[in-house]
Short mmCIF file of C-alpha atoms in Angstrom, two decimals:
data_model
loop_
_atom_site.label_atom_id
_atom_site.label_comp_id
_atom_site.label_asym_id
_atom_site.label_seq_id
_atom_site.Cartn_x
_atom_site.Cartn_y
_atom_site.Cartn_z
CA MET R 16 -26.32 16.14 9.78
CA ILE R 17 -26.72 12.88 7.80
CA VAL R 18 -22.92 12.68 7.45
CA LEU R 19 -22.51 12.94 11.21
CA ILE R 20 -25.09 10.19 11.80
CA VAL R 21 -23.40 7.82 9.31
CA LEU R 22 -19.98 8.62 10.82
CA LEU R 23 -21.38 7.87 14.27
CA VAL R 24 -22.82 4.54 13.05
CA TYR R 25 -19.43 3.69 11.51
CA PHE R 26 -17.64 4.64 14.74
CA ILE R 27 -20.00 2.65 17.00
CA ILE R 28 -19.99 -0.52 14.84
CA GLY R 29 -16.20 -0.36 14.44
CA THR R 30 -15.59 0.17 18.15
CA LEU R 31 -17.92 -2.71 19.07
CA ILE R 32 -16.08 -4.97 16.61
CA ALA R 33 -12.73 -3.85 18.05
CA TYR R 34 -13.97 -4.47 21.60
CA TYR R 35 -15.29 -7.96 20.84
CA SER R 36 -12.07 -8.86 19.04
CA ARG R 37 -10.44 -8.96 22.49
CA LYS R 38 -12.06 -12.38 22.84
CA MET R 39 -9.24 -13.74 20.69
CA GLY R 40 -7.02 -13.38 23.76
CA ILE R 41 -3.94 -11.17 23.97
CA LYS R 42 -1.31 -12.85 26.12
CA ASP R 43 1.87 -11.30 24.75
CA SER R 44 3.39 -9.15 22.01
CA PHE R 45 3.14 -12.09 19.60
CA ASP R 46 -0.67 -11.98 19.89
CA TYR R 47 -0.82 -8.19 20.00
CA TYR R 48 1.29 -7.43 16.91
CA VAL R 49 0.76 -10.41 14.59
CA GLY R 50 -2.41 -12.00 15.98
CA GLY R 51 -0.46 -15.07 17.11
CA TYR R 52 -0.30 -16.11 13.42
CA ARG R 53 -3.96 -17.15 13.72
CA LEU R 54 -5.79 -15.06 11.11
CA SER R 55 -8.29 -16.68 8.74
CA GLY R 56 -7.86 -16.24 4.99
CA PHE R 57 -10.73 -13.75 4.82
CA LEU R 58 -9.43 -11.60 7.69
CA SER R 59 -5.88 -11.71 6.29
CA ALA R 60 -7.07 -10.61 2.86
CA MET R 61 -9.28 -7.82 4.15
CA THR R 62 -6.62 -6.40 6.45
CA TYR R 63 -4.07 -6.61 3.62
CA ALA R 64 -6.42 -4.81 1.24
CA ALA R 65 -7.66 -2.17 3.70
CA THR R 66 -4.09 -1.45 4.83
CA THR R 67 -2.86 -1.12 1.24
CA TYR R 68 -5.68 0.96 -0.20
CA SER R 69 -5.80 4.34 1.50
CA ALA R 70 -7.91 7.44 0.80
CA PHE R 71 -5.63 7.89 -2.21
CA MET R 72 -7.89 5.58 -4.21
CA MET R 73 -11.22 7.34 -3.92
CA ILE R 74 -9.77 10.87 -3.78
CA GLY R 75 -6.34 10.72 -5.44
CA LEU R 76 -6.82 8.11 -8.16
CA VAL R 77 -10.28 9.35 -9.23
CA GLY R 78 -8.77 12.82 -9.67
CA PHE R 79 -5.64 11.43 -11.28
CA VAL R 80 -7.64 9.54 -13.95
CA TYR R 81 -9.86 12.60 -14.40
CA ALA R 82 -6.92 14.96 -14.94
CA THR R 83 -4.28 12.81 -16.65
CA GLY R 84 -6.25 10.04 -18.35
CA ILE R 85 -6.00 6.27 -18.48
CA GLY R 86 -2.23 6.25 -17.74
CA ALA R 87 -3.19 6.59 -14.08
CA PHE R 88 -5.00 3.26 -14.36
CA GLY R 89 -1.87 1.74 -15.92
CA PHE R 90 0.19 2.97 -12.97
CA GLU R 91 -2.18 1.55 -10.32
CA ASN R 92 -2.66 -1.64 -12.32
CA LEU R 93 1.09 -2.25 -12.52
CA TYR R 94 1.26 -1.99 -8.75
CA LEU R 95 -1.42 -4.68 -8.49
CA MET R 96 0.21 -6.98 -11.06
CA ALA R 97 3.59 -6.74 -9.35
CA THR R 98 2.08 -7.28 -5.90
CA ILE R 99 0.28 -10.43 -7.07
CA VAL R 100 3.60 -11.75 -8.47
CA LEU R 101 5.65 -10.87 -5.38
CA LEU R 102 3.09 -12.34 -2.98
CA THR R 103 2.55 -15.49 -5.02
CA PHE R 104 6.26 -16.10 -5.42
CA PHE R 105 7.64 -15.11 -2.02
CA ALA R 106 4.80 -15.15 0.53
CA PRO R 107 4.56 -18.97 1.00
CA LYS R 108 8.30 -19.20 1.71
CA VAL R 109 8.33 -16.14 4.00
CA TRP R 110 5.22 -17.40 5.81
CA LYS R 111 6.95 -20.74 6.42
CA ILE R 112 10.23 -19.25 7.70
CA ALA R 113 8.31 -16.78 9.90
CA ARG R 114 6.77 -19.79 11.68
CA GLU R 115 10.19 -21.20 12.41
CA ARG R 116 11.75 -17.90 13.52
CA LYS R 117 8.66 -16.31 15.15
CA TRP R 118 9.20 -12.90 13.55
CA ILE R 119 7.03 -10.06 14.73
CA SER R 120 8.39 -7.02 12.93
CA PRO R 121 9.82 -6.86 9.39
CA ALA R 122 12.92 -5.06 10.76
CA GLU R 123 13.47 -8.05 13.04
CA MET R 124 13.08 -10.34 10.00
CA LEU R 125 15.82 -8.51 8.07
CA GLY R 126 18.09 -8.41 11.12
CA ASP R 127 17.60 -12.15 11.57
CA LEU R 128 18.15 -13.06 7.91
CA TYR R 129 21.29 -10.91 7.62
CA GLY R 130 22.51 -11.87 11.09
CA SER R 131 22.74 -8.25 12.27
CA ARG R 132 21.01 -6.61 15.21
CA ILE R 133 22.20 -3.18 14.08
CA LEU R 134 20.54 -3.68 10.70
CA SER R 135 17.17 -4.25 12.36
CA MET R 136 17.61 -1.04 14.37
CA ILE R 137 18.56 0.99 11.29
CA VAL R 138 15.67 -0.46 9.32
CA SER R 139 13.34 0.60 12.18
CA ILE R 140 14.62 4.17 11.91
CA VAL R 141 14.11 4.11 8.13
CA TYR R 142 10.52 2.95 8.68
CA LEU R 143 9.99 5.79 11.12
CA VAL R 144 11.46 8.43 8.76
CA ALA R 145 9.56 7.16 5.73
CA LEU R 146 6.23 6.31 7.28
CA MET R 147 5.58 9.10 9.79
CA PRO R 148 5.05 11.68 7.00
CA TYR R 149 2.86 9.14 5.18
CA ALA R 150 0.85 8.57 8.37
CA THR R 151 0.55 12.32 8.92
CA ALA R 152 -0.67 12.74 5.34
CA GLN R 153 -3.56 10.35 6.11
CA LEU R 154 -4.73 12.55 8.99
CA VAL R 155 -4.20 15.72 6.93
CA GLY R 156 -6.33 14.09 4.22
CA LEU R 157 -9.06 13.41 6.78
CA GLY R 158 -8.91 17.02 7.98
CA ASN R 159 -9.23 18.31 4.41
CA LEU R 160 -12.10 15.91 3.73
CA PHE R 161 -14.01 17.09 6.82
CA SER R 162 -13.22 20.68 5.96
CA GLY R 163 -14.61 20.16 2.43
CA MET R 164 -17.86 18.86 3.93
CA GLY R 165 -18.10 21.92 6.19
CA LEU R 166 -17.28 19.91 9.33
CA GLY R 167 -13.97 21.62 10.16
CA TYR R 168 -10.35 20.55 9.60
CA GLU R 169 -9.54 20.05 13.30
CA LEU R 170 -12.59 17.83 13.83
CA GLY R 171 -11.43 15.57 10.99
CA VAL R 172 -7.93 15.23 12.42
CA LEU R 173 -9.16 14.60 15.97
CA PHE R 174 -11.91 12.19 14.87
CA GLY R 175 -9.30 10.19 12.92
CA ALA R 176 -6.77 10.27 15.76
CA ILE R 177 -9.29 9.04 18.37
CA ILE R 178 -10.46 6.15 16.17
CA VAL R 179 -6.92 5.14 15.23
CA PHE R 180 -5.88 5.15 18.88
CA LEU R 181 -8.92 3.18 20.07
CA TRP R 182 -8.92 0.58 17.32
CA THR R 183 -5.18 0.03 17.64
CA TYR R 184 -4.95 0.07 21.42
CA ILE R 185 -7.95 -2.15 22.26
CA ALA R 186 -6.62 -5.45 20.91
CA GLY R 187 -3.66 -4.63 18.65
CA LEU R 188 -3.70 -6.59 15.44
CA TRP R 189 -6.98 -8.31 16.30
CA SER R 190 -8.91 -5.06 16.61
CA ILE R 191 -7.17 -3.71 13.51
CA ALA R 192 -7.79 -6.80 11.37
CA THR R 193 -11.46 -7.13 12.35
CA THR R 194 -12.17 -3.42 11.85
CA ASP R 195 -10.20 -3.58 8.59
CA ALA R 196 -12.57 -6.31 7.39
CA PHE R 197 -15.55 -4.12 8.33
CA GLN R 198 -13.94 -1.07 6.67
CA GLY R 199 -12.82 -2.99 3.56
CA LEU R 200 -16.37 -4.23 2.99
CA TRP R 201 -17.68 -0.69 3.50
CA MET R 202 -15.10 0.66 0.99
CA ILE R 203 -15.86 -1.82 -1.79
CA ALA R 204 -19.66 -1.77 -1.28
CA SER R 205 -19.87 2.02 -1.32
CA ALA R 206 -17.55 2.20 -4.37
CA ILE R 207 -19.86 -0.17 -6.28
CA ILE R 208 -22.99 1.80 -5.31
CA PHE R 209 -21.29 5.08 -6.17
CA LEU R 210 -20.24 3.78 -9.61
CA LEU R 211 -23.75 2.44 -10.32
CA TRP R 212 -25.21 5.80 -9.37
CA VAL R 213 -22.80 7.63 -11.71
CA ILE R 214 -23.55 5.25 -14.61
CA LEU R 215 -27.29 4.70 -14.11
CA PHE R 216 -28.44 8.10 -12.86
CA LEU R 217 -25.94 10.91 -13.26
CA THR R 218 -24.76 10.20 -16.83
CA PRO R 219 -28.25 9.60 -18.29
CA SER R 220 -29.40 12.83 -16.64
CA ALA R 221 -26.95 14.60 -19.00
CA GLY R 222 -28.86 13.11 -21.93
CA ILE R 223 -26.20 10.65 -23.09
CA THR R 224 -25.61 6.91 -22.73
CA PRO R 225 -22.64 5.55 -20.74
CA SER R 226 -20.90 4.43 -23.95
CA GLN R 227 -21.32 7.91 -25.45
CA ALA R 228 -19.73 9.34 -22.29
CA ILE R 229 -16.70 7.05 -22.69
CA GLY R 230 -16.51 7.97 -26.39
CA LEU R 231 -16.45 11.63 -25.44
CA VAL R 232 -13.47 11.12 -23.11
CA GLY R 233 -11.72 9.06 -25.81
CA ASP R 234 -12.28 11.82 -28.39
CA LYS R 235 -10.40 14.22 -26.13
CA GLY R 236 -7.43 11.85 -26.02
CA LEU R 237 -7.77 10.84 -22.36
CA LEU R 238 -8.13 7.11 -23.02
CA GLY R 239 -4.68 7.08 -24.60
CA ILE R 240 -1.23 8.05 -23.31
CA THR R 241 -1.51 11.77 -22.59
CA SER R 242 1.39 14.25 -22.53
CA PHE R 243 1.49 13.91 -18.71
CA TRP R 244 2.34 10.21 -18.91
CA SER R 245 5.69 10.41 -20.68
CA PHE R 246 7.66 7.19 -20.19
CA PRO R 247 10.00 8.66 -17.50
CA VAL R 248 6.97 9.91 -15.53
CA PHE R 249 5.29 6.51 -15.85
CA LEU R 250 8.49 4.93 -14.52
CA ALA R 251 8.75 7.50 -11.71
CA TYR R 252 5.27 6.58 -10.48
CA THR R 253 5.43 2.83 -11.01
CA VAL R 254 8.96 1.85 -9.88
CA PRO R 255 8.50 2.63 -6.14
CA TRP R 256 5.01 1.14 -6.14
CA ILE R 257 5.71 -2.18 -7.83
CA PHE R 258 7.94 -3.03 -4.86
CA PHE R 259 5.43 -1.83 -2.25
CA ALA R 260 4.72 -5.42 -1.13
CA VAL R 261 8.35 -5.98 -0.11
CA THR R 262 9.36 -2.52 1.12
CA ASN R 263 6.41 -1.41 3.27
CA PRO R 264 6.51 -3.05 6.70
CA GLN R 265 2.76 -2.78 7.34
CA VAL R 266 2.09 -5.18 4.45
CA VAL R 267 5.20 -7.39 4.85
CA GLN R 268 4.09 -8.09 8.43
CA ARG R 269 0.75 -9.34 7.12
CA ILE R 270 2.45 -12.22 5.29
CA TYR R 271 3.26 -13.84 8.67
CA MET R 272 -0.30 -13.76 9.97
CA PRO R 273 -2.49 -16.32 8.12
CA ARG R 274 -3.17 -19.37 10.32
CA ASP R 275 -2.26 -21.99 7.68
CA ILE R 276 -1.08 -22.20 4.09
CA LYS R 277 -4.69 -22.38 2.87
CA ALA R 278 -5.43 -19.09 4.62
CA LEU R 279 -2.33 -17.53 3.03
CA ARG R 280 -3.46 -18.60 -0.45
CA ARG R 281 -6.91 -17.20 0.27
CA MET R 282 -5.32 -13.95 1.44
CA ILE R 283 -3.50 -13.52 -1.88
CA THR R 284 -6.50 -14.55 -3.98
CA TYR R 285 -9.10 -12.39 -2.20
CA PHE R 286 -6.73 -9.44 -2.05
CA ALA R 287 -6.14 -9.66 -5.82
CA ILE R 288 -9.88 -9.76 -6.47
CA PHE R 289 -10.49 -6.83 -4.11
CA GLY R 290 -7.65 -4.81 -5.67
CA LEU R 291 -8.78 -5.46 -9.23
CA PHE R 292 -12.41 -4.51 -8.54
CA TYR R 293 -11.52 -1.43 -6.52
CA THR R 294 -9.00 -0.16 -9.09
CA VAL R 295 -11.39 -0.67 -12.01
CA ILE R 296 -14.33 0.97 -10.19
CA VAL R 297 -12.28 4.00 -9.15
CA THR R 298 -10.89 4.38 -12.69
CA ILE R 299 -14.33 4.25 -14.30
CA ILE R 300 -15.63 6.87 -11.84
CA GLY R 301 -12.74 9.14 -12.87
CA ILE R 302 -13.50 8.64 -16.59
CA TYR R 303 -17.21 9.39 -16.14
CA ALA R 304 -16.44 12.43 -14.01
CA ARG R 305 -14.35 13.82 -16.87
CA ALA R 306 -17.17 13.15 -19.33
CA LEU R 307 -19.51 15.09 -17.03
CA THR R 308 -17.11 18.03 -17.14
CA PHE R 309 -17.12 17.94 -20.95
CA LEU R 310 -20.94 17.96 -20.80
CA GLY R 311 -20.94 20.94 -18.44
CA LEU R 312 -22.37 19.04 -15.47
CA LEU R 313 -19.15 19.33 -13.43
CA PRO R 314 -16.82 22.34 -13.34
CA ASP R 315 -13.33 21.91 -14.80
CA LEU R 316 -11.27 20.46 -11.95
CA THR R 317 -8.06 19.52 -13.77
CA SER R 318 -6.03 21.93 -11.64
CA LYS R 319 -7.84 20.82 -8.44
CA ARG R 320 -8.02 17.12 -9.10
CA ASP R 321 -8.44 16.12 -5.44
CA MET R 322 -11.76 17.95 -5.54
CA VAL R 323 -13.30 15.66 -8.19
CA THR R 324 -14.80 13.14 -5.74
CA PRO R 325 -16.01 15.78 -3.22
CA THR R 326 -17.64 17.69 -6.13
CA LEU R 327 -19.29 14.53 -7.43
CA LEU R 328 -20.54 13.81 -3.92
CA SER R 329 -22.20 17.22 -3.79
CA LEU R 330 -24.45 16.02 -6.66
CA VAL R 331 -25.40 12.76 -4.94
CA HIS R 332 -28.29 11.93 -2.61
CA PRO R 333 -27.11 12.99 0.89
CA VAL R 334 -27.33 9.43 2.28
CA LEU R 335 -25.17 8.00 -0.53
CA ALA R 336 -22.78 10.95 -0.20
CA ALA R 337 -22.44 10.25 3.54
CA ILE R 338 -21.80 6.53 2.91
CA VAL R 339 -19.11 7.21 0.29
CA PHE R 340 -17.59 9.97 2.45
CA THR R 341 -17.37 7.53 5.36
CA SER R 342 -15.75 4.92 3.08
CA ILE R 343 -12.97 7.42 2.36
CA VAL R 344 -12.56 8.05 6.09
CA ALA R 345 -12.41 4.25 6.57
CA ALA R 346 -9.75 3.90 3.88
CA ALA R 347 -7.54 6.49 5.60
CA ILE R 348 -8.04 5.04 9.08
CA SER R 349 -7.46 1.41 8.06
CA THR R 350 -4.13 2.42 6.51
CA LEU R 351 -3.08 4.65 9.38
CA ASP R 352 -3.79 2.27 12.28
CA SER R 353 -1.84 -0.53 10.58
CA ILE R 354 1.17 1.77 10.09
CA ILE R 355 1.02 2.90 13.74
CA LEU R 356 0.93 -0.70 15.00
CA THR R 357 3.77 -1.76 12.71
CA ILE R 358 6.02 1.14 13.74
CA SER R 359 5.14 0.45 17.37
CA SER R 360 6.17 -3.20 16.94
CA SER R 361 9.48 -2.10 15.45
CA ILE R 362 10.26 0.37 18.24
CA SER R 363 9.23 -1.88 21.13
CA ARG R 364 10.84 -4.99 19.70
CA ASP R 365 13.83 -3.88 17.63
CA PHE R 366 14.86 -1.02 19.91
CA TYR R 367 13.62 -1.45 23.43
CA GLY R 368 13.53 -5.25 23.28
CA LYS R 369 17.02 -5.61 21.85
CA ILE R 370 18.55 -3.14 24.30
CA LYS R 371 16.60 -3.74 27.50
CA GLY R 372 15.16 -7.21 26.96
CA TYR R 373 11.68 -8.40 26.02
CA GLY R 374 10.04 -8.47 29.47
CA ARG R 375 8.15 -5.17 29.25
CA GLU R 376 7.84 -5.14 25.47
CA LEU R 377 4.03 -5.02 25.38
CA TYR R 378 3.91 -2.21 27.93
CA VAL R 379 6.44 -0.23 25.85
CA GLY R 380 4.29 -0.97 22.79
CA TYR R 381 1.21 0.63 24.44
CA ILE R 382 3.20 3.76 25.30
CA THR R 383 4.65 3.88 21.79
CA ILE R 384 1.17 3.75 20.26
CA ILE R 385 0.03 6.67 22.43
CA ALA R 386 3.18 8.65 21.55
CA LEU R 387 2.94 7.92 17.81
CA VAL R 388 -0.74 8.91 17.62
CA LEU R 389 0.04 12.11 19.54
CA VAL R 390 2.96 13.04 17.29
CA VAL R 391 1.01 12.34 14.10
CA THR R 392 -1.97 14.34 15.41
CA ILE R 393 0.15 17.35 16.37
CA MET R 394 1.93 17.26 13.00
CA ALA R 395 -1.41 17.02 11.16
CA LEU R 396 -2.85 19.95 13.15
CA HIS R 397 0.17 22.14 12.38
CA LYS R 398 0.60 20.82 8.82
CA PRO R 399 4.35 21.43 8.45
CA GLY R 400 4.61 21.71 4.64
CA PHE R 401 7.80 19.70 4.23
CA VAL R 402 6.54 16.76 6.32
CA VAL R 403 3.28 16.53 4.39
CA GLU R 404 5.12 16.78 1.07
CA LEU R 405 7.63 14.18 2.21
CA SER R 406 4.82 11.60 2.26
CA VAL R 407 5.04 11.57 -1.54
CA LEU R 408 8.59 10.30 -1.24
CA SER R 409 7.95 7.60 1.38
CA SER R 410 7.88 4.83 -1.21
CA VAL R 411 11.15 6.10 -2.72
CA ILE R 412 12.87 6.28 0.69
CA LEU R 413 11.82 2.67 1.36
CA LEU R 414 12.93 1.51 -2.11
CA PRO R 415 16.52 0.43 -1.16
CA LEU R 416 14.84 -2.18 1.01
CA ALA R 417 13.58 -3.91 -2.15
CA PRO R 418 16.84 -5.62 -3.25
CA ILE R 419 17.85 -6.12 0.40
CA THR R 420 14.58 -7.91 1.22
CA ILE R 421 14.32 -9.85 -2.04
CA LEU R 422 17.87 -11.18 -1.65
CA ALA R 423 17.18 -12.29 1.93
CA TRP R 424 13.92 -13.99 0.93
CA SER R 425 15.27 -15.77 -2.13
CA LYS R 426 18.79 -16.66 -0.92
CA PRO R 427 18.85 -16.54 2.90
CA GLU R 428 22.13 -18.46 2.97
CA LEU R 429 23.77 -15.75 0.82
CA ALA R 430 22.39 -12.92 2.96
CA ARG R 431 23.64 -14.44 6.22
CA ASN R 432 26.51 -12.39 7.73
CA MET R 433 26.10 -9.71 5.06
CA GLY R 434 24.55 -7.25 7.53
CA ASP R 435 27.29 -4.64 7.04
CA VAL R 436 26.79 -4.69 3.26
CA ALA R 437 23.03 -4.28 3.70
CA ILE R 438 23.54 -1.44 6.21
CA LEU R 439 25.87 0.44 3.84
CA THR R 440 23.52 -0.04 0.89
CA LEU R 441 20.56 1.15 2.94
CA LEU R 442 22.27 4.18 4.45
CA VAL R 443 23.74 5.43 1.16
CA ASN R 444 20.53 5.10 -0.82
CA VAL R 445 18.14 6.39 1.84
CA SER R 446 20.48 9.39 2.22
CA ILE R 447 20.31 10.02 -1.54
CA GLY R 448 16.49 10.05 -1.35
CA ILE R 449 16.44 12.42 1.63
CA TYR R 450 19.13 14.66 0.12
CA ALA R 451 17.12 14.95 -3.12
CA ALA R 452 14.03 15.81 -1.08
CA LEU R 453 15.90 18.54 0.80
CA VAL R 454 17.54 20.05 -2.30
CA LEU R 455 14.74 19.78 -4.84
CA GLY R 456 11.69 19.49 -2.60
CA PRO R 457 9.91 16.13 -2.25
CA LYS R 458 7.43 16.61 -5.10
CA LYS R 459 10.09 17.61 -7.63
CA ALA R 460 12.48 14.90 -6.43
CA PHE R 461 9.78 12.31 -7.12
CA ILE R 462 9.61 13.05 -10.85
CA GLU R 463 13.15 14.41 -11.33
CA THR R 464 15.01 12.54 -14.07
CA ILE R 465 18.70 11.97 -14.63
CA MET R 466 19.53 10.78 -18.18
CA ASN R 467 15.80 10.33 -18.75
CA ALA R 468 15.41 7.92 -15.84
CA PRO R 469 13.64 8.90 -12.59
CA LEU R 470 15.41 9.13 -9.25
CA SER R 471 13.57 6.03 -7.99
CA LEU R 472 15.02 3.90 -10.79
CA TRP R 473 18.54 5.15 -10.01
CA ILE R 474 18.09 4.38 -6.33
CA LEU R 475 16.84 0.90 -7.18
CA LEU R 476 19.74 0.25 -9.56
CA LEU R 477 22.38 1.67 -7.24
CA SER R 478 21.14 -0.27 -4.20
CA THR R 479 21.04 -3.50 -6.24
CA ILE R 480 24.56 -2.96 -7.60
CA MET R 481 25.96 -1.98 -4.19
CA LEU R 482 24.46 -5.06 -2.59
CA ALA R 483 25.74 -7.36 -5.34
CA ILE R 484 29.29 -5.91 -5.30
CA GLY R 485 29.42 -5.91 -1.49
CA ILE R 486 28.43 -9.55 -1.28
CA TYR R 487 30.83 -10.55 -4.07
CA VAL R 488 33.78 -8.78 -2.41
CA LYS R 489 32.98 -10.18 1.04
CA ARG R 490 32.70 -13.70 -0.27
CA LYS R 491 36.00 -13.35 -2.15
CA ILE R 492 37.74 -12.14 1.00
CA ALA R 493 36.20 -14.97 3.03
CA LEU R 494 37.36 -17.54 0.45
CA LYS R 495 40.92 -16.13 0.48
CA GLN R 496 41.02 -16.32 4.24
CA GLY R 497 39.92 -19.92 3.93
CA MET J 1286 8.81 -21.99 -10.92
CA LYS J 1287 10.80 -20.92 -13.97
CA PHE J 1288 7.65 -20.80 -16.09
CA TYR J 1289 5.88 -18.66 -13.51
CA VAL J 1290 8.78 -16.21 -13.10
CA LEU J 1291 9.37 -15.89 -16.83
CA THR J 1292 5.70 -15.43 -17.67
CA SER J 1293 5.31 -12.83 -14.92
CA ILE J 1294 8.34 -10.87 -16.12
CA VAL J 1295 7.05 -10.96 -19.69
CA LEU J 1296 3.60 -9.74 -18.61
CA ILE J 1297 5.06 -6.86 -16.59
CA VAL J 1298 7.42 -5.87 -19.41
CA LEU J 1299 4.44 -5.94 -21.79
CA ALA J 1300 2.50 -3.69 -19.40
CA TYR J 1301 5.28 -1.11 -19.76
CA ALA J 1302 6.26 -1.60 -23.39
CA LEU J 1303 3.21 -1.84 -25.61
CA PRO J 1304 1.38 1.32 -24.42
CA TYR J 1305 4.48 3.29 -25.46
CA THR J 1306 4.97 1.52 -28.80
CA ILE J 1307 2.23 -0.36 -30.64
CA LEU J 1308 -0.59 1.10 -28.54
CA SER J 1309 0.76 4.64 -28.31
CA ASP J 1310 -1.88 5.95 -30.74
CA ALA J 1311 -4.78 4.07 -29.13
CA ASN J 1312 -7.55 6.39 -28.03
CA GLY J 1313 -10.48 4.14 -27.34
CA PRO J 1314 -10.93 1.52 -24.62
CA GLU J 1315 -7.93 -0.47 -25.95
CA LEU J 1316 -5.39 0.56 -23.30
CA PHE J 1317 -7.81 0.03 -20.45
CA LEU J 1318 -8.74 -3.43 -21.76
CA TYR J 1319 -5.09 -4.25 -22.48
CA TRP J 1320 -3.90 -3.53 -18.93
CA LEU J 1321 -6.96 -5.24 -17.50
CA THR J 1322 -6.31 -8.38 -19.60
CA LEU J 1323 -2.68 -8.53 -18.48
CA THR J 1324 -3.73 -8.34 -14.82
CA MET J 1325 -6.35 -11.05 -15.32
CA LEU J 1326 -3.74 -13.27 -16.99
CA GLN J 1327 -1.32 -12.61 -14.14
CA PHE J 1328 -4.04 -13.47 -11.65
CA ILE J 1329 -4.90 -16.75 -13.43
CA ILE J 1330 -1.31 -18.02 -13.66
CA SER J 1331 -0.72 -16.96 -10.04
CA LEU J 1332 -3.75 -18.98 -8.93
CA LYS J 1333 -2.33 -22.05 -10.66
CA TYR J 1334 1.10 -21.51 -9.12
CA LEU J 1335 -0.33 -20.98 -5.65
CA LYS J 1336 -1.95 -24.43 -5.69
CA LYS J 1337 1.48 -26.09 -5.62
CA PRO J 1338 2.71 -27.16 -2.18
CA ILE J 1339 5.55 -25.12 -0.64
CA GLY J 1340 8.93 -26.43 -1.74
CA GLU J 1341 7.54 -28.13 -4.85
CA GLU J 1342 7.34 -25.00 -7.00
CA LYS J 1343 9.62 -26.35 -9.74
#
C-alpha cells in the first residue's frame, strides 16, 4: 500500500512538472526534440545523468558487485572516466558546430558531416535495431520489479508505458528534461539514504562495524580481481561502454542542448559529480550486501544477483523501501523516455523529413512516439526472449559508430564526402554483431573471445581499420584524378 | 590539448593495466581507492581543460 502511495506521489509530481514545462513554448520540432538549444547547465546535467543511468545501477550493478566483486566497480568507473574525457574533449566543438548547422538528431549530424543523406537513414535504422531491445528491456525490468513487490508484472509494464508516453508527449524534450531533473534528484537522494541505512542500521544490527564488514568481504577475495573478471571479460564489458558517449544517440543529442558554453561546462561537471557519487554509493551497497550474506543476514544470492536489491529492500522500513523502489522505477523511465524521443526524432527527421519534406515533421513525431511506446509495451508484455537478450548487445551493435563519429568530430574536413566509406564500415560491422547474436545468442556473443580478445574489441578494430583504409584509398583516387 | 589527451590516455591505460599486474594480488580497499583516485584525477584535469575557451585548447 505504501509503495502505491509513493508511486502515485511520484507520478503526480512528475506529471505536474511535465505539464508546466509546456510554458517553455513548443513552436516546432527544434523546440520539441532539442529544447531549442535553451537548457540551463543544471537541467542539461540532470537529463544527461538520468538518461545515462538506468535501473541497471541500483539493480544490476549492486548485484554485479555482490556476485563478482570490485571488478564491477572498475568496469563502471572506466565508463565514467572515458565519458568525462570524451565530453570534455569533443562536446565544446560539437556544441558549437550544432549551433551553426542546427542539428536535431545525431543521425542527421553524421549525414551532414559525411555529406550523405543515405548515411543518416542507415544510422537511424541502426539506432532502431540497437535501441528498441534496450528500451524493451527497461519495461521488462519494471515489470519484474513490480512483480517482485507483489504488484504484478503487467501493472509494472503498463505503469511505465503510460508515464513514458505522457512525459514524452506533453512537451517533448522540455517535459523529459524537467522530469529527468526531478527523477535524477530522487535517484541520488534515495541512494544516499539507502546507503546510510545499510551502514548505520543494518550492518551494526549484525554485531559488526562497517570496517569489519568490508574486511570480511576482502578476506573472501571480493575486493580484488576475482576469477570472473579475467582480462578478456573486463575488456568485453568495458570496450562498448567507454564509447557510450559517442555511440548512443540519446546522449549525443544532449550535447547540442545547453543554452551557452557555460551551461555546457556545467553539464559536464555536474554529470561527472553525479556519476561518481552514484557509482560509489551503488558499489558500497553491493559490498555491504555481500558482507551481510557472509554474516547470515541475507541469503546467498550469487546465482540470482538481480535479487540483491529487492531482498535488501525487504529488510528496510516500508517507507524507505518504497522511496528506493520508486527511484529504480524513475531510473528506468528517465532512460526509456529519452530513447523514445531520440528514435522519434530520427524517424520523423531523417526518414519522413528527408523523403517528404519537413512541413509535417512534428505531427509525424507525435505519431511515432505513440507507435514506439505501443511496440515497446507489446514486446515487454510478450517478453520475446531473443529481443530481451539482444538488449545486452545494444552497445556492441552501436560500437562501429565510435570511429565514424570520432573521425567526423575531430576532422570534419576529412569526413566530408566519405559517406560511402562510413556506410560500408557501418553495415559490415553491425552485420557482424547481429550475426554473432544470431549464431551464438546475444549473451554468449557479448563475452565470446577470438584470440583472447572480445568480439567488441574486434568490431572496434575492424571498423577503425575499414574507415581508415577507405578514406586513404578514396583520397588517393581523388588525387590521381586531379 | 596535447597534455590533456596524453594524460587522459595514460590514466585510462593505467585503469586497465595496474589491476592486472602490480595490483593483481590486492585484496583490501586498494583497488577501489585506486580506480577512485584515477577518476578524481581525470575529473580535476578535465575541469582545468574545460575552462579554456573553445578554439584555444592548445
